[in-house]
Amino acid sequence: MADGTKIEWTDATWNPITGCAVVSPGCTNCYAMKLSGTRLRNHESRKGLTKDTKAGPVWTGEMRFNRQWLDQPLRWSKPRMIFVCAHGDLFAEGVPDLWIDHVFSVMALAPQHTFQLLTKRPQRMREYFAGRRANFGRASEVLHEHISHGLSEAEHQDAVDLLDLFDSMGKTLPNVWLGVSVEDQKRADERIPILLDTPAAVRWISAEPLLGPISFRWAAWQLLSKMEATNHLDGLRRLDWVVAGGESGAGARPMHPDWARKLRDQCAEAQVPFLFKQWGEWVPQVGAVEGWTIPDDPEISRIDHRDWEGDHWGEPYRPMWCDDRNDDTVSRVGKRYAGRLLDGVEHNSFPEVRR
């Protein structure tokens, strides 16, 4: 956990639960998975959560509850945006409801903060909230365990009262944002409608790493989320925030610039806040992005191009989406130099913070 982070859309990370399992292509180069299997492999919160393979560390599916960090947000008096389970998934298969109850009780006790949750398992998240009365009804049994880990009797009772109040009113915690990770159209089709069917004060998506184009203009949303649409962007308008970005790291896959532009333009039309987090390792060739130039830095001896299929340095990498675009090769320059300007503009929109 960290009170302070380089992630552009949050202020701090909180990891009461660590661990995960690979479920879709967006997991392939997961930074948390690589970190857990390398630099943090002997840390008590990460030990044994990954296994070594030819492709590098891979999640084992084991989950860990880090009680020592559970009350961390309660010690931060200054309001923060907090990314919950940045090195795991709160709704992963190996996480019992009891652990989720603990996390939500702490979030209820810290209304000064905004908690940002992301999952690739929206079905589990929806099921958890469908059984919310039973889950939150366990608060009085669950929270007494917190007392021995830093919570006072008064804080314990406050959490019970808050959770019971929101349950009886049929409302959600206003300081908790629920989101899903969607890396391509298939995952968007599968996960977003379920998110829309889940009670939340704020709903958002993270399209990072963006591995394919995503369109919100399809009829399946109406069927899967049981909503009536009068406009092709009505589904998008039920979201409160869209974050997008390319992949970084050693094995990063390139993002076509038009995929990011498409999300930006749809959000602008639907008046949904949009944040472009990063290009990642790759950018369009010089001149394809206004405002981006080759940095004059001795650390870069050349602009590297990669043959993606063979993973060799040499000729410019031309993925399939470049076949009919002679001017759209991509160059690998590294996250630091690629930056986060999309057509010369830095997009930093956020939804309204609710208390």
mmCIF file of C-alpha atoms in Angstrom:
data_model
loop_
_atom_site.group_PDB
_atom_site.id
_atom_site.type_symbol
_atom_site.label_atom_id
_atom_site.label_comp_id
_atom_site.label_asym_id
_atom_site.label_seq_id
_atom_site.Cartn_x
_atom_site.Cartn_y
_atom_site.Cartn_z
ATOM 1 C CA MET A 1 0.000 0.000 0.000
ATOM 2 C CA ALA A 2 1.150 3.550 -0.542
ATOM 3 C CA ASP A 3 0.021 6.963 0.578
ATOM 4 C CA GLY A 4 1.037 8.441 -2.738
ATOM 5 C CA THR A 5 1.270 6.765 -6.130
ATOM 6 C CA LYS A 6 2.308 7.426 -9.723
ATOM 7 C CA ILE A 7 -1.081 6.212 -10.999
ATOM 8 C CA GLU A 8 -2.549 9.267 -12.701
ATOM 9 C CA TRP A 9 -6.160 8.802 -11.579
ATOM 10 C CA THR A 10 -5.734 8.166 -7.854
ATOM 11 C CA ASP A 11 -3.899 9.504 -4.792
ATOM 12 C CA ALA A 12 -3.106 6.339 -2.849
ATOM 13 C CA THR A 13 -3.333 2.548 -3.039
ATOM 14 C CA TRP A 14 -4.717 0.218 -0.373
ATOM 15 C CA ASN A 15 -4.123 -3.527 -0.480
ATOM 16 C CA PRO A 16 -6.067 -5.267 2.295
ATOM 17 C CA ILE A 17 -6.309 -8.218 -0.103
ATOM 18 C CA THR A 18 -3.563 -9.373 -2.486
ATOM 19 C CA GLY A 19 -3.442 -12.104 -5.124
ATOM 20 C CA CYS A 20 -5.425 -12.919 -8.247
ATOM 21 C CA ALA A 21 -5.765 -15.285 -11.217
ATOM 22 C CA VAL A 22 -5.381 -14.764 -14.966
ATOM 23 C CA VAL A 23 -8.824 -14.506 -16.573
ATOM 24 C CA SER A 24 -8.419 -12.603 -19.866
ATOM 25 C CA PRO A 25 -5.826 -11.128 -22.277
ATOM 26 C CA GLY A 26 -5.529 -7.945 -20.243
ATOM 27 C CA CYS A 27 -3.905 -9.993 -17.455
ATOM 28 C CA THR A 28 -0.934 -11.173 -19.530
ATOM 29 C CA ASN A 29 1.452 -8.388 -18.511
ATOM 30 C CA CYS A 30 -0.135 -7.484 -15.171
ATOM 31 C CA TYR A 31 2.338 -5.286 -13.305
ATOM 32 C CA ALA A 32 1.082 -6.500 -9.914
ATOM 33 C CA MET A 33 1.619 -10.125 -10.948
ATOM 34 C CA LYS A 34 5.156 -9.438 -12.179
ATOM 35 C CA LEU A 35 5.990 -7.452 -9.045
ATOM 36 C CA SER A 36 4.626 -10.158 -6.752
ATOM 37 C CA GLY A 37 6.823 -12.738 -8.443
ATOM 38 C CA THR A 38 10.001 -10.662 -8.507
ATOM 39 C CA ARG A 39 10.843 -7.764 -6.187
ATOM 40 C CA LEU A 40 8.099 -8.581 -3.646
ATOM 41 C CA ARG A 41 8.218 -12.363 -3.896
ATOM 42 C CA ASN A 42 9.476 -12.735 -0.309
ATOM 43 C CA HIS A 43 7.211 -10.100 1.200
ATOM 44 C CA GLU A 44 4.671 -11.607 3.592
ATOM 45 C CA SER A 45 1.786 -10.104 1.619
ATOM 46 C CA ARG A 46 2.964 -11.643 -1.694
ATOM 47 C CA LYS A 47 4.913 -14.801 -0.803
ATOM 48 C CA GLY A 48 3.560 -17.818 -2.692
ATOM 49 C CA LEU A 49 0.955 -15.872 -4.684
ATOM 50 C CA THR A 50 2.741 -16.501 -8.005
ATOM 51 C CA LYS A 51 4.529 -19.411 -9.660
ATOM 52 C CA ASP A 52 7.479 -19.224 -12.028
ATOM 53 C CA THR A 53 6.860 -20.082 -15.686
ATOM 54 C CA LYS A 54 8.739 -19.590 -18.955
ATOM 55 C CA ALA A 55 6.658 -16.474 -19.467
ATOM 56 C CA GLY A 56 7.560 -15.162 -16.019
ATOM 57 C CA PRO A 57 5.586 -15.076 -12.749
ATOM 58 C CA VAL A 58 1.906 -16.103 -13.008
ATOM 59 C CA TRP A 59 -0.788 -15.798 -10.336
ATOM 60 C CA THR A 60 -1.624 -19.069 -8.562
ATOM 61 C CA GLY A 61 -5.169 -17.994 -7.644
ATOM 62 C CA GLU A 62 -4.359 -17.919 -3.922
ATOM 63 C CA MET A 63 -5.665 -14.834 -2.114
ATOM 64 C CA ARG A 64 -4.285 -13.223 1.037
ATOM 65 C CA PHE A 65 -6.024 -11.052 3.644
ATOM 66 C CA ASN A 66 -3.597 -8.440 5.013
ATOM 67 C CA ARG A 67 -5.119 -7.516 8.360
ATOM 68 C CA GLN A 68 -2.193 -5.276 9.246
ATOM 69 C CA TRP A 69 -3.278 -2.848 6.513
ATOM 70 C CA LEU A 70 -7.022 -3.049 7.011
ATOM 71 C CA ASP A 71 -7.437 0.163 9.021
ATOM 72 C CA GLN A 72 -4.888 2.205 7.030
ATOM 73 C CA PRO A 73 -7.494 4.592 5.469
ATOM 74 C CA LEU A 74 -8.798 5.380 8.966
ATOM 75 C CA ARG A 75 -5.394 6.863 9.802
ATOM 76 C CA TRP A 76 -5.493 9.243 6.847
ATOM 77 C CA SER A 77 -7.479 12.313 7.857
ATOM 78 C CA LYS A 78 -6.871 14.286 4.655
ATOM 79 C CA PRO A 79 -9.377 13.238 1.932
ATOM 80 C CA ARG A 80 -7.869 11.036 -0.746
ATOM 81 C CA MET A 81 -8.879 9.021 -3.774
ATOM 82 C CA ILE A 82 -7.859 5.468 -2.871
ATOM 83 C CA PHE A 83 -7.429 2.606 -5.345
ATOM 84 C CA VAL A 84 -8.677 -0.490 -3.500
ATOM 85 C CA CYS A 85 -6.809 -3.789 -4.034
ATOM 86 C CA ALA A 86 -4.426 -2.399 -6.612
ATOM 87 C CA HIS A 87 -2.471 -5.688 -6.380
ATOM 88 C CA GLY A 88 -5.439 -8.030 -6.466
ATOM 89 C CA ASP A 89 -9.163 -8.246 -7.120
ATOM 90 C CA LEU A 90 -11.611 -7.747 -4.251
ATOM 91 C CA PHE A 91 -14.149 -9.990 -6.006
ATOM 92 C CA ALA A 92 -11.801 -12.790 -7.060
ATOM 93 C CA GLU A 93 -13.012 -16.355 -6.662
ATOM 94 C CA GLY A 94 -10.805 -17.074 -3.656
ATOM 95 C CA VAL A 95 -12.036 -14.094 -1.609
ATOM 96 C CA PRO A 96 -14.722 -15.029 0.944
ATOM 97 C CA ASP A 97 -17.616 -12.634 1.542
ATOM 98 C CA LEU A 98 -16.323 -12.102 5.056
ATOM 99 C CA TRP A 99 -13.173 -10.371 3.752
ATOM 100 C CA ILE A 100 -15.269 -8.164 1.474
ATOM 101 C CA ASP A 101 -17.433 -7.243 4.489
ATOM 102 C CA HIS A 102 -14.305 -6.122 6.333
ATOM 103 C CA VAL A 103 -13.221 -3.906 3.436
ATOM 104 C CA PHE A 104 -16.653 -2.317 3.024
ATOM 105 C CA SER A 105 -16.959 -1.658 6.742
ATOM 106 C CA VAL A 106 -13.696 0.321 6.681
ATOM 107 C CA MET A 107 -14.863 2.277 3.634
ATOM 108 C CA ALA A 108 -18.089 3.092 5.480
ATOM 109 C CA LEU A 109 -16.024 4.401 8.394
ATOM 110 C CA ALA A 110 -13.989 6.706 6.138
ATOM 111 C CA PRO A 111 -16.492 8.944 4.304
ATOM 112 C CA GLN A 112 -13.792 11.594 3.839
ATOM 113 C CA HIS A 113 -12.134 9.356 1.233
ATOM 114 C CA THR A 114 -13.229 8.221 -2.228
ATOM 115 C CA PHE A 115 -12.615 4.514 -2.801
ATOM 116 C CA GLN A 116 -12.058 3.340 -6.393
ATOM 117 C CA LEU A 117 -12.671 -0.380 -7.032
ATOM 118 C CA LEU A 118 -11.884 -2.259 -10.239
ATOM 119 C CA THR A 119 -12.718 -5.866 -11.027
ATOM 120 C CA LYS A 120 -12.619 -8.279 -13.936
ATOM 121 C CA ARG A 121 -15.317 -10.328 -12.183
ATOM 122 C CA PRO A 122 -18.491 -8.221 -12.298
ATOM 123 C CA GLN A 123 -20.720 -11.276 -11.809
ATOM 124 C CA ARG A 124 -19.270 -11.845 -8.328
ATOM 125 C CA MET A 125 -19.600 -8.150 -7.538
ATOM 126 C CA ARG A 126 -23.256 -8.134 -8.589
ATOM 127 C CA GLU A 127 -23.934 -11.277 -6.566
ATOM 128 C CA TYR A 128 -22.345 -9.724 -3.507
ATOM 129 C CA PHE A 129 -24.628 -6.703 -3.700
ATOM 130 C CA ALA A 130 -27.645 -8.849 -4.485
ATOM 131 C CA GLY A 131 -27.082 -10.453 -1.074
ATOM 132 C CA ARG A 132 -26.279 -7.123 0.504
ATOM 133 C CA ARG A 133 -28.764 -7.416 3.359
ATOM 134 C CA ALA A 134 -27.149 -10.631 4.535
ATOM 135 C CA ASN A 135 -23.623 -9.325 3.944
ATOM 136 C CA PHE A 136 -24.075 -6.010 5.732
ATOM 137 C CA GLY A 137 -26.172 -7.678 8.407
ATOM 138 C CA ARG A 138 -23.010 -9.540 9.416
ATOM 139 C CA ALA A 139 -21.258 -6.265 10.171
ATOM 140 C CA SER A 140 -21.798 -6.494 13.928
ATOM 141 C CA GLU A 141 -20.252 -9.973 13.950
ATOM 142 C CA VAL A 142 -17.392 -9.003 11.645
ATOM 143 C CA LEU A 143 -16.291 -5.663 13.006
ATOM 144 C CA HIS A 144 -15.564 -6.752 16.553
ATOM 145 C CA GLU A 145 -12.458 -8.366 15.062
ATOM 146 C CA HIS A 146 -11.330 -4.930 13.915
ATOM 147 C CA ILE A 147 -11.256 -3.629 17.458
ATOM 148 C CA SER A 148 -8.157 -5.638 18.284
ATOM 149 C CA HIS A 149 -6.530 -4.178 15.165
ATOM 150 C CA GLY A 150 -6.973 -0.509 15.907
ATOM 151 C CA LEU A 151 -10.715 0.265 15.777
ATOM 152 C CA SER A 152 -12.317 1.671 18.878
ATOM 153 C CA GLU A 153 -15.695 0.517 20.224
ATOM 154 C CA ALA A 154 -17.222 3.773 18.975
ATOM 155 C CA GLU A 155 -15.813 3.302 15.458
ATOM 156 C CA HIS A 156 -17.085 -0.261 15.486
ATOM 157 C CA GLN A 157 -20.613 0.868 16.285
ATOM 158 C CA ASP A 158 -20.424 3.691 13.725
ATOM 159 C CA ALA A 159 -19.615 1.172 10.981
ATOM 160 C CA VAL A 160 -22.487 -1.100 11.999
ATOM 161 C CA ASP A 161 -24.908 1.822 12.039
ATOM 162 C CA LEU A 162 -23.737 3.145 8.670
ATOM 163 C CA LEU A 163 -23.949 -0.178 6.881
ATOM 164 C CA ASP A 164 -27.342 -0.970 8.386
ATOM 165 C CA LEU A 165 -28.587 2.492 7.432
ATOM 166 C CA PHE A 166 -27.540 2.194 3.797
ATOM 167 C CA ASP A 167 -28.994 -1.289 3.632
ATOM 168 C CA SER A 168 -32.347 -0.273 5.075
ATOM 169 C CA MET A 169 -32.562 2.724 2.742
ATOM 170 C CA GLY A 170 -31.619 0.622 -0.268
ATOM 171 C CA LYS A 171 -28.709 2.942 -1.008
ATOM 172 C CA THR A 172 -25.034 2.417 -1.719
ATOM 173 C CA LEU A 173 -22.051 4.017 -0.057
ATOM 174 C CA PRO A 174 -21.631 7.383 -1.837
ATOM 175 C CA ASN A 175 -17.830 7.342 -1.470
ATOM 176 C CA VAL A 176 -17.355 3.998 -3.244
ATOM 177 C CA TRP A 177 -16.885 3.896 -7.030
ATOM 178 C CA LEU A 178 -17.421 0.495 -8.663
ATOM 179 C CA GLY A 179 -15.665 -0.214 -11.933
ATOM 180 C CA VAL A 180 -14.698 -2.953 -14.373
ATOM 181 C CA SER A 181 -11.570 -3.446 -16.470
ATOM 182 C CA VAL A 182 -12.315 -3.882 -20.186
ATOM 183 C CA GLU A 183 -9.456 -4.349 -22.622
ATOM 184 C CA ASP A 184 -11.394 -4.980 -25.834
ATOM 185 C CA GLN A 185 -14.904 -5.256 -27.285
ATOM 186 C CA LYS A 186 -15.457 -8.823 -26.079
ATOM 187 C CA ARG A 187 -14.676 -7.941 -22.480
ATOM 188 C CA ALA A 188 -16.715 -4.726 -22.738
ATOM 189 C CA ASP A 189 -19.723 -6.703 -23.988
ATOM 190 C CA GLU A 190 -19.360 -9.191 -21.148
ATOM 191 C CA ARG A 191 -18.623 -6.906 -18.221
ATOM 192 C CA ILE A 192 -20.191 -3.472 -18.703
ATOM 193 C CA PRO A 193 -23.845 -4.586 -18.827
ATOM 194 C CA ILE A 194 -23.325 -6.447 -15.536
ATOM 195 C CA LEU A 195 -21.779 -3.329 -14.012
ATOM 196 C CA LEU A 196 -24.845 -1.354 -15.099
ATOM 197 C CA ASP A 197 -26.990 -3.912 -13.307
ATOM 198 C CA THR A 198 -25.055 -3.450 -10.054
ATOM 199 C CA PRO A 199 -26.039 -0.766 -7.513
ATOM 200 C CA ALA A 200 -23.341 1.889 -7.221
ATOM 201 C CA ALA A 201 -23.026 5.597 -6.488
ATOM 202 C CA VAL A 202 -20.489 5.897 -9.333
ATOM 203 C CA ARG A 203 -19.813 3.386 -12.130
ATOM 204 C CA TRP A 204 -16.685 3.523 -14.239
ATOM 205 C CA ILE A 205 -14.529 1.522 -16.620
ATOM 206 C CA SER A 206 -10.785 1.235 -17.073
ATOM 207 C CA ALA A 207 -9.864 0.419 -20.670
ATOM 208 C CA GLU A 208 -6.234 -0.323 -19.869
ATOM 209 C CA PRO A 209 -4.383 -1.971 -21.390
ATOM 210 C CA LEU A 210 -6.499 -1.098 -24.405
ATOM 211 C CA LEU A 211 -5.968 -4.067 -26.755
ATOM 212 C CA GLY A 212 -8.696 -3.391 -29.299
ATOM 213 C CA PRO A 213 -11.379 -0.880 -30.305
ATOM 214 C CA ILE A 214 -14.398 -0.498 -28.026
ATOM 215 C CA SER A 215 -17.748 0.789 -29.233
ATOM 216 C CA PHE A 216 -20.705 1.566 -26.993
ATOM 217 C CA ARG A 217 -23.074 1.523 -29.956
ATOM 218 C CA TRP A 218 -24.561 -1.972 -29.800
ATOM 219 C CA ALA A 219 -28.005 -3.336 -28.956
ATOM 220 C CA ALA A 220 -26.830 -6.097 -26.603
ATOM 221 C CA TRP A 221 -26.632 -3.600 -23.769
ATOM 222 C CA GLN A 222 -30.405 -3.247 -23.756
ATOM 223 C CA LEU A 223 -30.875 -6.990 -23.404
ATOM 224 C CA LEU A 224 -28.143 -7.759 -20.910
ATOM 225 C CA SER A 225 -28.682 -4.779 -18.622
ATOM 226 C CA LYS A 226 -32.500 -4.771 -19.010
ATOM 227 C CA MET A 227 -32.484 -1.098 -19.900
ATOM 228 C CA GLU A 228 -34.512 0.844 -22.391
ATOM 229 C CA ALA A 229 -32.418 2.855 -24.810
ATOM 230 C CA THR A 230 -33.665 5.734 -26.884
ATOM 231 C CA ASN A 231 -30.247 6.755 -28.173
ATOM 232 C CA HIS A 232 -27.224 4.785 -29.344
ATOM 233 C CA LEU A 233 -25.160 6.209 -26.464
ATOM 234 C CA ASP A 234 -27.688 5.751 -23.660
ATOM 235 C CA GLY A 235 -25.647 2.859 -22.284
ATOM 236 C CA LEU A 236 -22.492 4.975 -22.116
ATOM 237 C CA ARG A 237 -24.424 7.750 -20.385
ATOM 238 C CA ARG A 238 -25.146 5.382 -17.521
ATOM 239 C CA LEU A 239 -21.421 5.295 -16.834
ATOM 240 C CA ASP A 240 -19.856 8.088 -14.812
ATOM 241 C CA TRP A 241 -16.247 7.829 -15.963
ATOM 242 C CA VAL A 242 -14.019 6.240 -18.612
ATOM 243 C CA VAL A 243 -10.251 5.787 -18.184
ATOM 244 C CA ALA A 244 -8.137 4.544 -21.096
ATOM 245 C CA GLY A 245 -4.473 3.824 -21.669
ATOM 246 C CA GLY A 246 -1.863 1.762 -23.450
ATOM 247 C CA GLU A 247 0.304 -0.957 -21.969
ATOM 248 C CA SER A 248 3.725 -0.459 -20.422
ATOM 249 C CA GLY A 249 6.440 -2.860 -19.341
ATOM 250 C CA ALA A 250 8.779 -5.313 -21.023
ATOM 251 C CA GLY A 251 6.174 -7.213 -23.035
ATOM 252 C CA ALA A 252 3.858 -4.283 -23.750
ATOM 253 C CA ARG A 253 1.478 -4.601 -26.683
ATOM 254 C CA PRO A 254 0.912 -1.474 -28.799
ATOM 255 C CA MET A 255 -2.349 0.462 -28.843
ATOM 256 C CA HIS A 256 -3.727 1.878 -32.057
ATOM 257 C CA PRO A 257 -4.214 5.644 -31.621
ATOM 258 C CA ASP A 258 -7.676 5.448 -33.158
ATOM 259 C CA TRP A 259 -8.846 3.141 -30.356
ATOM 260 C CA ALA A 260 -8.136 5.890 -27.822
ATOM 261 C CA ARG A 261 -9.637 8.561 -30.079
ATOM 262 C CA LYS A 262 -12.800 6.526 -30.488
ATOM 263 C CA LEU A 263 -13.307 6.322 -26.722
ATOM 264 C CA ARG A 264 -12.548 10.019 -26.339
ATOM 265 C CA ASP A 265 -15.049 11.008 -29.025
ATOM 266 C CA GLN A 266 -17.825 8.770 -27.711
ATOM 267 C CA CYS A 267 -17.356 10.163 -24.202
ATOM 268 C CA ALA A 268 -17.426 13.722 -25.541
ATOM 269 C CA GLU A 269 -20.691 13.042 -27.384
ATOM 270 C CA ALA A 270 -22.270 11.393 -24.336
ATOM 271 C CA GLN A 271 -20.794 14.019 -21.966
ATOM 272 C CA VAL A 272 -19.066 11.379 -19.847
ATOM 273 C CA PRO A 273 -15.755 12.348 -18.142
ATOM 274 C CA PHE A 274 -12.740 10.867 -19.941
ATOM 275 C CA LEU A 275 -9.174 10.425 -18.676
ATOM 276 C CA PHE A 276 -6.360 9.336 -20.967
ATOM 277 C CA LYS A 277 -3.821 7.738 -18.641
ATOM 278 C CA GLN A 278 -0.893 6.999 -20.953
ATOM 279 C CA TRP A 279 0.337 5.800 -24.327
ATOM 280 C CA GLY A 280 2.438 3.175 -22.596
ATOM 281 C CA GLU A 281 5.547 1.851 -24.301
ATOM 282 C CA TRP A 282 4.413 2.603 -27.853
ATOM 283 C CA VAL A 283 3.417 5.734 -29.745
ATOM 284 C CA PRO A 284 2.449 6.306 -33.390
ATOM 285 C CA GLN A 285 5.390 7.196 -35.585
ATOM 286 C CA VAL A 286 6.748 10.710 -35.282
ATOM 287 C CA GLY A 287 4.312 13.210 -36.762
ATOM 288 C CA ALA A 288 1.254 11.011 -36.257
ATOM 289 C CA VAL A 289 0.511 12.597 -32.887
ATOM 290 C CA GLU A 290 0.459 16.350 -32.684
ATOM 291 C CA GLY A 291 2.639 17.670 -29.896
ATOM 292 C CA TRP A 292 4.859 14.570 -29.677
ATOM 293 C CA THR A 293 8.477 14.631 -30.847
ATOM 294 C CA ILE A 294 11.551 12.470 -30.383
ATOM 295 C CA PRO A 295 13.073 13.517 -27.055
ATOM 296 C CA ASP A 296 16.602 14.891 -27.284
ATOM 297 C CA ASP A 297 18.090 12.721 -24.565
ATOM 298 C CA PRO A 298 21.408 10.835 -24.502
ATOM 299 C CA GLU A 299 19.668 7.853 -22.864
ATOM 300 C CA ILE A 300 17.887 7.177 -26.170
ATOM 301 C CA SER A 301 20.391 6.257 -28.839
ATOM 302 C CA ARG A 302 17.684 5.511 -31.358
ATOM 303 C CA ILE A 303 13.942 5.135 -31.575
ATOM 304 C CA ASP A 304 13.459 1.402 -31.170
ATOM 305 C CA HIS A 305 11.081 -0.569 -33.356
ATOM 306 C CA ARG A 306 10.115 -4.141 -32.646
ATOM 307 C CA ASP A 307 9.085 -7.094 -34.765
ATOM 308 C CA TRP A 308 6.200 -8.186 -32.555
ATOM 309 C CA GLU A 309 5.806 -11.752 -33.756
ATOM 310 C CA GLY A 310 9.431 -12.737 -33.274
ATOM 311 C CA ASP A 311 10.105 -10.318 -30.437
ATOM 312 C CA HIS A 312 13.239 -9.116 -32.203
ATOM 313 C CA TRP A 313 14.540 -5.592 -32.505
ATOM 314 C CA GLY A 314 14.873 -4.428 -36.080
ATOM 315 C CA GLU A 315 12.226 -3.525 -38.627
ATOM 316 C CA PRO A 316 9.298 -1.362 -37.503
ATOM 317 C CA TYR A 317 6.502 -3.430 -35.994
ATOM 318 C CA ARG A 318 3.420 -3.360 -38.197
ATOM 319 C CA PRO A 319 0.495 -5.111 -36.525
ATOM 320 C CA MET A 320 -2.516 -6.167 -38.575
ATOM 321 C CA TRP A 321 -4.295 -2.887 -37.981
ATOM 322 C CA CYS A 322 -1.508 -1.108 -39.867
ATOM 323 C CA ASP A 323 -1.953 -3.115 -43.070
ATOM 324 C CA ASP A 324 -4.016 -0.447 -44.798
ATOM 325 C CA ARG A 325 -2.402 2.532 -43.081
ATOM 326 C CA ASN A 326 1.014 3.197 -44.587
ATOM 327 C CA ASP A 327 1.591 6.143 -42.254
ATOM 328 C CA ASP A 328 0.667 4.418 -38.994
ATOM 329 C CA THR A 329 3.591 2.337 -37.815
ATOM 330 C CA VAL A 330 4.265 2.532 -34.108
ATOM 331 C CA SER A 331 7.524 3.243 -32.331
ATOM 332 C CA ARG A 332 8.654 1.964 -28.973
ATOM 333 C CA VAL A 333 10.052 4.824 -26.908
ATOM 334 C CA GLY A 334 9.089 3.832 -23.363
ATOM 335 C CA LYS A 335 6.392 5.160 -21.056
ATOM 336 C CA ARG A 336 8.511 8.044 -19.805
ATOM 337 C CA TYR A 337 8.897 9.562 -23.249
ATOM 338 C CA ALA A 338 5.577 8.525 -24.739
ATOM 339 C CA GLY A 339 3.662 10.694 -22.282
ATOM 340 C CA ARG A 340 -0.119 11.033 -22.187
ATOM 341 C CA LEU A 341 -1.050 13.649 -24.750
ATOM 342 C CA LEU A 342 -3.787 12.488 -27.109
ATOM 343 C CA ASP A 343 -3.646 14.653 -30.238
ATOM 344 C CA GLY A 344 -1.770 17.238 -28.232
ATOM 345 C CA VAL A 345 -4.294 17.372 -25.372
ATOM 346 C CA GLU A 346 -4.040 15.978 -21.841
ATOM 347 C CA HIS A 347 -7.405 14.532 -20.808
ATOM 348 C CA ASN A 348 -7.934 14.575 -17.025
ATOM 349 C CA SER A 349 -11.689 14.598 -16.440
ATOM 350 C CA PHE A 350 -13.131 13.010 -13.270
ATOM 351 C CA PRO A 351 -16.669 12.331 -12.089
ATOM 352 C CA GLU A 352 -18.107 14.366 -9.261
ATOM 353 C CA VAL A 353 -16.863 13.298 -5.835
ATOM 354 C CA ARG A 354 -19.862 12.430 -3.656
ATOM 355 C CA ARG A 355 -20.094 12.406 0.125
#
